[in-house]
Short mmCIF file of C-alpha atoms and ligand atoms in Angstrom, two decimals:
data_model
loop_
_atom_site.label_atom_id
_atom_site.label_comp_id
_atom_site.label_asym_id
_atom_site.label_seq_id
_atom_site.Cartn_x
_atom_site.Cartn_y
_atom_site.Cartn_z
CA UNK A 16 -57.15 -2.92 -49.61
CA UNK A 17 -56.04 0.53 -49.93
CA UNK A 18 -53.91 2.72 -52.29
CA UNK A 19 -51.36 5.19 -51.31
CA UNK A 20 -50.41 8.04 -53.68
CA UNK A 21 -47.45 9.77 -52.27
CA UNK A 22 -46.35 12.87 -54.03
CA UNK A 23 -42.77 13.19 -52.79
CA UNK A 24 -42.08 16.36 -54.23
CA UNK A 25 -44.54 18.10 -51.74
CA UNK A 26 -43.14 16.44 -48.57
CA UNK A 27 -41.14 18.53 -46.33
CA UNK A 28 -39.96 15.78 -43.96
CA UNK A 29 -41.72 16.68 -40.99
CA UNK A 30 -42.79 13.13 -40.39
CA UNK A 31 -46.05 13.51 -38.72
CA UNK A 32 -47.06 10.35 -40.54
CA UNK A 33 -44.63 7.97 -39.28
CA UNK A 34 -46.07 8.84 -35.60
CA UNK A 35 -49.83 8.87 -36.68
CA UNK A 36 -49.64 5.86 -38.47
CA UNK A 37 -51.71 3.15 -36.31
CA UNK A 38 -49.87 0.14 -38.35
CA UNK A 39 -46.54 1.71 -38.07
CA UNK A 40 -45.82 0.84 -41.96
CA UNK A 41 -44.44 4.70 -42.53
CA UNK A 42 -40.60 4.68 -42.17
CA UNK A 43 -38.22 7.41 -42.84
CA UNK A 44 -36.51 6.49 -46.40
CA UNK A 45 -33.27 7.99 -45.97
CA UNK A 46 -33.85 9.36 -49.37
CA UNK A 47 -33.95 13.30 -50.19
CA UNK A 48 -36.35 14.87 -52.51
CA UNK A 49 -35.46 17.77 -54.64
CA UNK A 50 -35.80 20.27 -52.05
CA UNK A 51 -33.36 18.31 -49.88
CA UNK A 52 -36.21 17.12 -47.41
CA UNK A 53 -35.94 13.20 -46.12
CA UNK A 54 -39.17 11.46 -47.33
CA UNK A 55 -40.76 8.54 -46.23
CA UNK A 56 -41.66 5.30 -47.59
CA UNK A 57 -44.75 3.00 -46.96
CA UNK A 58 -45.37 -0.83 -46.85
CA UNK A 59 -48.30 -0.21 -49.09
CA UNK A 60 -49.63 -4.06 -48.60
CA UNK A 61 -50.29 -3.68 -44.65
CA UNK A 62 -52.18 -0.15 -45.20
CA UNK A 63 -55.81 -0.48 -43.70
CA UNK A 64 -56.88 2.76 -45.26
CA UNK A 65 -57.56 4.68 -42.32
CA UNK A 66 -56.54 7.83 -43.60
CA UNK A 67 -54.60 9.10 -40.61
CA UNK A 68 -51.32 10.02 -42.59
CA UNK A 69 -53.55 11.88 -45.02
CA UNK A 70 -55.17 13.87 -42.09
CA UNK A 71 -51.85 14.66 -40.10
CA UNK A 72 -50.08 15.62 -43.32
CA UNK A 73 -49.81 19.45 -43.69
CA UNK A 74 -48.35 19.49 -47.34
CA UNK A 75 -51.21 17.37 -49.14
CA UNK A 76 -48.41 14.78 -50.07
CA UNK A 77 -50.47 11.67 -49.50
CA UNK A 78 -53.84 10.57 -50.85
CA UNK A 79 -55.43 7.29 -49.53
CA UNK A 80 -58.04 5.41 -51.41
CA UNK A 81 -59.98 2.66 -49.69
CA UNK A 82 -61.56 -0.09 -51.25
CA UNK A 83 -63.83 -2.61 -49.20
CA UNK B 26 -66.90 -2.09 -54.82
CA UNK B 27 -67.12 1.09 -52.12
CA UNK B 28 -64.31 3.31 -52.00
CA UNK B 29 -63.45 5.84 -49.65
CA UNK B 30 -61.08 8.32 -50.68
CA UNK B 31 -58.90 10.67 -48.15
CA UNK B 32 -58.03 13.22 -50.85
CA UNK B 33 -57.44 16.98 -50.19
CA UNK B 34 -59.32 19.45 -52.74
CA UNK B 35 -57.53 19.50 -56.14
CA UNK B 36 -55.97 22.90 -55.90
CA UNK B 37 -54.10 21.92 -52.71
CA UNK B 38 -52.79 18.81 -54.21
CA UNK B 39 -51.83 20.33 -57.81
CA UNK B 40 -51.08 23.95 -56.75
CA UNK B 41 -47.19 25.03 -55.98
CA UNK B 42 -46.41 23.69 -52.72
CA UNK B 43 -47.12 26.03 -49.79
CA UNK B 44 -44.40 28.08 -48.53
CA UNK B 45 -44.74 27.10 -44.85
CA UNK B 46 -42.00 25.71 -42.62
CA UNK B 47 -41.89 21.78 -42.24
CA UNK B 48 -44.46 20.70 -39.65
CA UNK B 49 -46.06 24.13 -39.61
CA UNK B 50 -49.73 24.00 -38.44
CA UNK B 51 -50.73 26.46 -41.44
CA UNK B 52 -50.85 23.85 -43.71
CA UNK B 53 -53.31 21.41 -41.83
CA UNK B 54 -55.74 24.21 -40.50
CA UNK B 55 -56.22 25.93 -43.74
CA UNK B 56 -56.75 22.61 -45.36
CA UNK B 57 -59.76 21.85 -42.84
CA UNK B 58 -61.20 25.18 -43.93
CA UNK B 59 -60.85 24.47 -47.71
CA UNK B 60 -62.18 20.56 -47.51
CA UNK B 61 -65.54 21.84 -45.38
CA UNK B 62 -66.13 24.57 -48.40
CA UNK B 63 -65.26 22.04 -51.00
CA UNK B 64 -67.46 19.30 -49.12
CA UNK B 65 -70.44 22.21 -48.79
CA UNK B 66 -69.96 23.00 -52.58
CA UNK B 67 -69.09 26.16 -51.55
CA UNK B 68 -65.28 26.71 -52.78
CA UNK B 69 -65.74 28.21 -55.96
CA UNK B 70 -68.00 30.71 -54.40
CA UNK B 71 -65.81 31.32 -51.20
CA UNK B 72 -63.43 34.25 -50.39
CA UNK B 73 -60.83 33.84 -48.07
CA UNK B 74 -59.11 37.04 -46.27
CA UNK B 75 -55.64 36.95 -45.28
CA UNK B 76 -53.51 38.68 -42.94
CA UNK B 77 -50.25 39.60 -44.13
CA UNK B 78 -48.30 37.29 -41.58
CA UNK B 79 -47.51 33.50 -42.59
CA UNK B 80 -51.17 32.48 -43.55
CA UNK B 81 -50.96 34.93 -46.61
CA UNK B 82 -48.49 32.35 -48.07
CA UNK B 83 -51.72 30.69 -49.10
CA UNK B 84 -51.96 32.91 -51.86
CA UNK B 85 -49.23 31.60 -53.69
CA UNK B 86 -50.27 28.14 -53.40
CA UNK B 87 -53.87 28.13 -54.07
CA UNK B 88 -56.40 29.61 -56.68
CA UNK B 89 -59.52 30.74 -54.95
CA UNK B 90 -60.73 34.13 -54.91
CA UNK B 91 -59.03 36.13 -52.01
CA UNK B 92 -58.12 39.45 -50.42
CA UNK B 93 -54.71 40.33 -48.64
CA UNK B 94 -54.77 42.72 -46.11
CA UNK B 95 -52.86 45.08 -44.14
CA UNK B 96 -51.57 43.39 -40.58
CA UNK B 97 -54.23 43.08 -38.03
CA UNK B 98 -57.32 44.12 -40.79
CA UNK B 99 -58.36 40.75 -42.03
CA UNK B 100 -61.25 40.31 -39.88
CA UNK B 101 -62.66 43.85 -40.58
CA UNK B 102 -62.06 43.50 -44.25
CA UNK B 103 -63.95 40.11 -44.16
CA UNK B 104 -66.81 41.73 -42.51
CA UNK B 105 -66.88 44.70 -45.19
CA UNK B 106 -66.36 42.07 -47.97
CA UNK B 107 -69.44 39.69 -46.39
CA UNK B 108 -71.61 42.85 -46.55
CA UNK B 109 -71.57 43.52 -50.03
CA UNK B 110 -71.01 39.87 -51.31
CA UNK B 111 -73.93 38.37 -48.84
CA UNK B 112 -74.30 34.95 -51.00
CA UNK B 113 -70.31 34.21 -50.50
CA UNK B 114 -69.03 32.32 -47.82
CA UNK B 115 -66.59 34.70 -46.48
CA UNK B 116 -63.71 33.67 -43.83
CA UNK B 117 -60.72 35.26 -42.30
CA UNK B 118 -57.72 33.13 -41.99
CA UNK B 119 -55.62 34.86 -39.52
CA UNK B 120 -52.67 34.50 -36.93
CA UNK B 121 -53.02 34.86 -33.06
CA UNK B 122 -50.59 38.02 -33.36
CA UNK B 123 -52.93 39.88 -35.80
CA UNK B 124 -56.09 38.98 -34.05
CA UNK B 125 -55.49 39.66 -30.50
CA UNK B 126 -52.76 42.34 -30.80
CA UNK B 127 -52.54 44.92 -33.43
CA UNK B 128 -56.30 44.01 -34.70
CA UNK B 129 -57.58 43.15 -31.45
CA UNK B 130 -60.24 45.57 -31.92
CA UNK B 131 -61.70 44.14 -35.17
CA UNK B 132 -61.95 40.83 -33.49
CA UNK B 133 -64.01 42.17 -30.28
CA UNK B 134 -66.10 44.76 -32.62
CA UNK B 135 -66.80 42.32 -35.10
CA UNK B 136 -68.19 39.69 -32.64
CA UNK B 137 -69.92 42.39 -30.82
CA UNK B 138 -71.72 43.26 -34.03
CA UNK B 139 -72.38 39.87 -34.72
CA UNK B 140 -70.91 40.27 -38.35
CA UNK B 141 -71.96 37.07 -40.26
CA UNK B 142 -68.44 35.74 -40.93
CA UNK B 143 -66.31 32.99 -40.07
CA UNK B 144 -62.90 33.64 -38.55
CA UNK B 145 -60.66 31.05 -38.01
CA UNK B 146 -57.42 32.13 -35.67
CA UNK B 147 -54.15 29.99 -35.69
CA UNK B 148 -53.16 30.26 -32.07
CA UNK B 149 -49.25 29.36 -32.59
CA UNK B 150 -48.23 31.51 -29.59
CA UNK B 151 -45.74 33.62 -31.35
CA UNK B 152 -45.58 36.26 -34.32
CA UNK B 153 -44.45 33.64 -36.63
CA UNK B 154 -43.66 35.43 -39.81
CA UNK B 155 -41.50 38.33 -38.04
CA UNK B 156 -39.28 35.99 -36.33
CA UNK B 157 -40.95 34.41 -33.12
CA UNK B 158 -41.76 37.32 -31.17
CA UNK B 159 -43.90 37.14 -28.16
CA UNK B 160 -47.85 37.30 -28.58
CA UNK B 161 -50.72 37.85 -26.46
CA UNK B 162 -51.16 34.01 -26.58
CA UNK B 163 -47.42 32.91 -25.48
CA UNK B 164 -47.44 31.21 -22.35
CA UNK B 165 -45.93 32.04 -18.99
CA UNK B 166 -42.22 31.33 -19.40
CA UNK B 167 -41.75 30.71 -22.75
CA UNK B 168 -38.85 32.02 -24.04
CA UNK B 169 -39.18 34.18 -27.45
CA UNK B 170 -37.15 36.32 -29.69
CA UNK B 171 -38.56 39.13 -27.53
CA UNK B 172 -38.60 37.65 -24.06
CA UNK B 173 -35.47 35.59 -24.12
CA UNK B 174 -35.72 35.05 -20.54
CA UNK B 175 -39.27 34.20 -20.67
CA UNK B 176 -42.66 35.59 -20.68
CA UNK B 177 -43.40 36.91 -16.85
CA UNK B 178 -46.84 37.53 -15.61
CA UNK B 179 -45.68 40.81 -13.40
CA UNK B 180 -44.27 42.46 -16.59
CA UNK B 181 -46.27 41.14 -19.51
CA UNK B 182 -49.72 39.80 -18.21
CA UNK B 183 -50.87 36.46 -18.68
CA UNK B 184 -51.85 34.52 -21.79
CA UNK B 185 -54.94 35.97 -23.47
CA UNK B 186 -57.69 33.45 -23.84
CA UNK B 187 -60.33 34.68 -26.26
CA UNK B 188 -63.09 32.09 -24.83
CA UNK B 189 -62.77 34.40 -21.76
CA UNK B 190 -63.06 37.63 -23.66
CA UNK B 191 -66.10 36.58 -25.78
CA UNK B 192 -67.97 34.84 -22.71
CA UNK B 193 -71.33 36.04 -22.77
CA UNK B 194 -71.54 37.73 -26.35
CA UNK B 195 -74.53 36.93 -28.54
CA UNK B 196 -72.71 35.53 -31.31
CA UNK B 197 -73.60 32.39 -33.30
CA UNK B 198 -70.33 30.16 -32.48
CA UNK B 199 -67.01 29.87 -30.84
CA UNK B 200 -65.04 26.95 -30.33
CA UNK B 201 -61.14 25.90 -29.64
CA UNK B 202 -59.59 22.98 -31.80
CA UNK B 203 -56.39 21.50 -31.91
CA UNK B 204 -53.87 19.94 -34.82
CA UNK B 205 -51.82 17.71 -32.30
CA UNK B 206 -53.71 14.26 -33.08
CA UNK B 207 -55.63 13.01 -36.31
CA UNK B 208 -58.65 12.79 -33.74
CA UNK B 209 -58.20 16.41 -32.52
CA UNK B 210 -57.76 17.19 -36.28
CA UNK B 211 -60.89 15.43 -37.01
CA UNK B 212 -62.87 17.23 -34.23
CA UNK B 213 -61.59 20.67 -35.45
CA UNK B 214 -62.69 19.96 -38.73
CA UNK B 215 -66.41 19.54 -37.20
CA UNK B 216 -66.08 22.95 -35.53
CA UNK B 217 -64.88 25.05 -38.41
CA UNK B 218 -67.74 23.12 -40.39
CA UNK B 219 -70.22 24.21 -37.95
CA UNK B 220 -68.87 27.74 -38.25
CA UNK B 221 -69.56 27.92 -41.95
CA UNK B 222 -72.90 26.28 -41.53
CA UNK B 223 -74.07 29.20 -39.15
CA UNK B 224 -72.65 31.61 -41.58
CA UNK B 225 -74.63 30.24 -44.55
CA UNK B 226 -77.97 30.34 -41.99
CA UNK B 227 -76.85 33.74 -41.49
CA UNK B 228 -76.62 33.33 -37.80
CA UNK B 229 -73.71 35.86 -37.25
CA UNK B 230 -70.11 35.76 -35.84
CA UNK B 231 -68.51 32.40 -35.62
CA UNK B 232 -64.86 31.89 -34.52
CA UNK B 233 -62.32 28.84 -34.24
CA UNK B 234 -59.43 29.30 -32.60
CA UNK B 235 -56.97 26.37 -33.29
CA UNK B 236 -53.93 25.36 -31.30
CA UNK B 237 -51.21 25.10 -33.95
CA UNK B 238 -47.57 24.41 -34.19
CA UNK B 239 -44.87 26.99 -35.17
CA UNK B 240 -41.70 24.56 -35.18
CA UNK B 241 -39.18 27.06 -36.35
CA UNK B 242 -39.83 29.64 -33.92
CA UNK B 243 -40.31 27.39 -30.89
CA UNK B 244 -36.88 25.93 -31.70
CA UNK B 245 -38.73 22.42 -31.72
CA UNK B 246 -38.73 19.35 -33.90
CA UNK B 247 -41.99 19.15 -35.63
CA UNK B 248 -42.92 16.20 -33.28
CA UNK B 249 -41.74 17.71 -30.15
CA UNK B 250 -44.11 20.52 -31.36
CA UNK B 251 -46.94 18.57 -31.28
CA UNK B 252 -46.16 16.79 -27.88
CA UNK B 253 -45.69 20.59 -26.29
CA UNK B 254 -49.29 21.24 -27.72
CA UNK B 255 -50.51 18.38 -25.64
CA UNK B 256 -48.51 18.66 -22.26
CA UNK B 257 -48.17 22.50 -22.37
CA UNK B 258 -50.76 24.77 -24.62
CA UNK B 259 -53.71 22.70 -24.09
CA UNK B 260 -53.59 22.91 -20.26
CA UNK B 261 -54.04 26.87 -20.75
CA UNK B 262 -56.12 26.71 -23.68
CA UNK B 263 -58.64 23.94 -23.44
CA UNK B 264 -60.15 22.71 -26.51
CA UNK B 265 -64.05 22.23 -27.17
CA UNK B 266 -67.02 24.04 -27.95
CA UNK B 267 -67.68 27.47 -25.88
CA UNK B 268 -70.70 29.30 -27.28
CA UNK B 269 -73.23 28.03 -29.81
CA UNK B 270 -76.31 30.28 -29.92
CA UNK B 271 -79.55 28.30 -29.25
CA UNK B 272 -77.71 25.50 -27.70
CA UNK B 273 -76.16 26.47 -24.29
C1 TPP C 18 -48.96 47.25 -39.43
C2 TPP C 18 -47.91 46.41 -39.60
N1 TPP C 18 -47.57 46.12 -38.38
C3 TPP C 18 -46.57 45.29 -38.14
C4 TPP C 18 -46.01 44.29 -39.52
C5 TPP C 18 -45.10 43.37 -39.21
N2 TPP C 18 -45.92 42.03 -39.14
C6 TPP C 18 -46.13 41.22 -40.33
S1 TPP C 18 -46.70 39.56 -39.87
C7 TPP C 18 -46.37 40.35 -38.28
C8 TPP C 18 -46.89 38.94 -37.23
C9 TPP C 18 -47.57 37.76 -37.58
O1 TPP C 18 -47.91 37.00 -36.33
P1 TPP C 18 -49.24 36.29 -36.59
O2 TPP C 18 -50.47 37.13 -36.49
O3 TPP C 18 -49.64 35.47 -35.13
O4 TPP C 18 -49.26 35.21 -37.37
P2 TPP C 18 -48.20 33.92 -37.72
O5 TPP C 18 -47.16 34.28 -38.72
O6 TPP C 18 -47.69 33.51 -36.32
O7 TPP C 18 -49.14 32.92 -38.38
C10 TPP C 18 -45.90 41.33 -37.98
C11 TPP C 18 -46.07 41.94 -36.46
C12 TPP C 18 -46.84 44.54 -40.94
N3 TPP C 18 -46.74 43.88 -41.70
N4 TPP C 18 -47.67 45.75 -40.76
S1 SF4 C 19 -42.70 30.63 -39.05
FE1 SF4 C 19 -43.94 29.49 -37.93
S2 SF4 C 19 -46.01 30.14 -38.58
FE2 SF4 C 19 -44.73 30.71 -40.27
S3 SF4 C 19 -44.43 29.32 -41.68
FE3 SF4 C 19 -43.01 28.88 -40.26
S4 SF4 C 19 -43.78 27.21 -39.02
FE4 SF4 C 19 -45.53 28.11 -39.99
MG1 MG C 20 -48.82 33.48 -34.58
#
């Protein structure tokens, strides 16, 4: 079980996380944030809490809390 | 219940968003440095020394003690700061244009003097802030705003490799990392951690160069920029540890 905290306003739409997620549960959403960047969405229920998206994100937009 | 958190240091998460372009490597490389300082309990005491280039955008995004220096002078300034504040972890966080062209003498002489500082150099292969001109690290054939037909070895020389230039120097640590994959980001963080540990043990000069994307000036998407690092840049600039005093 993992909790995903996604701060959309920090996202710049690079979508590195989409490629980095080993479970492929991050997708481009079609939604724009206030700056006009296309943000992503997560299928939180499938998240394994590996932190790959956190690690690859250049903008500190993602926090992952993994509970075992 | 045990929990594991993947969470950036608070000042990064709560400060203003950085001014870096989408997909820029500065956001990640800088974070690695701040994460390491935070994990070592040194963030409060740390002094970051920035160059005037894109790395200086951190000065507006985060709240640590820092010095903004003239172009190419960050490493020399960091050496001076460390000499008068020996108890503080001091790092120069600098671009490749600054460190290998206009400020090259400071890079080399700070190493020769074995100044007890940590230097992190972002190798993005261009002068990013000024619009993507050719840097010492630009690859052969790479088109930039000042080499529109591509870099030519017969005119511009070959890309400069700091690991060759500092070969044999009696410094504490020299490594090159990359941020093209999660695994390489984690490896790069270990290099940066070692670099700071050596400084705190008063072992002298530690330098970590990091291969990082500048999608804006490469004219590539963020995704394709990481591919380019994997397929082209790492061929010319291999990653790994090059000098570790007492080890090899
Ligand atoms: C003395 C001086 N010369 C030139 C400049 C212009 N200048 C500012 S940033 C920069 C290039 C920076 O490139 P690099 O160090 O590679 O950093 P990047 O932006 O790519 O991270 C230049 C040439 C300046 N500000 N001062
Ligand atoms: S110009 Fe390049 S180095 Fe500068 S912020 Fe943009 S992507 Fe980063
Ligand atoms: Mg550069």
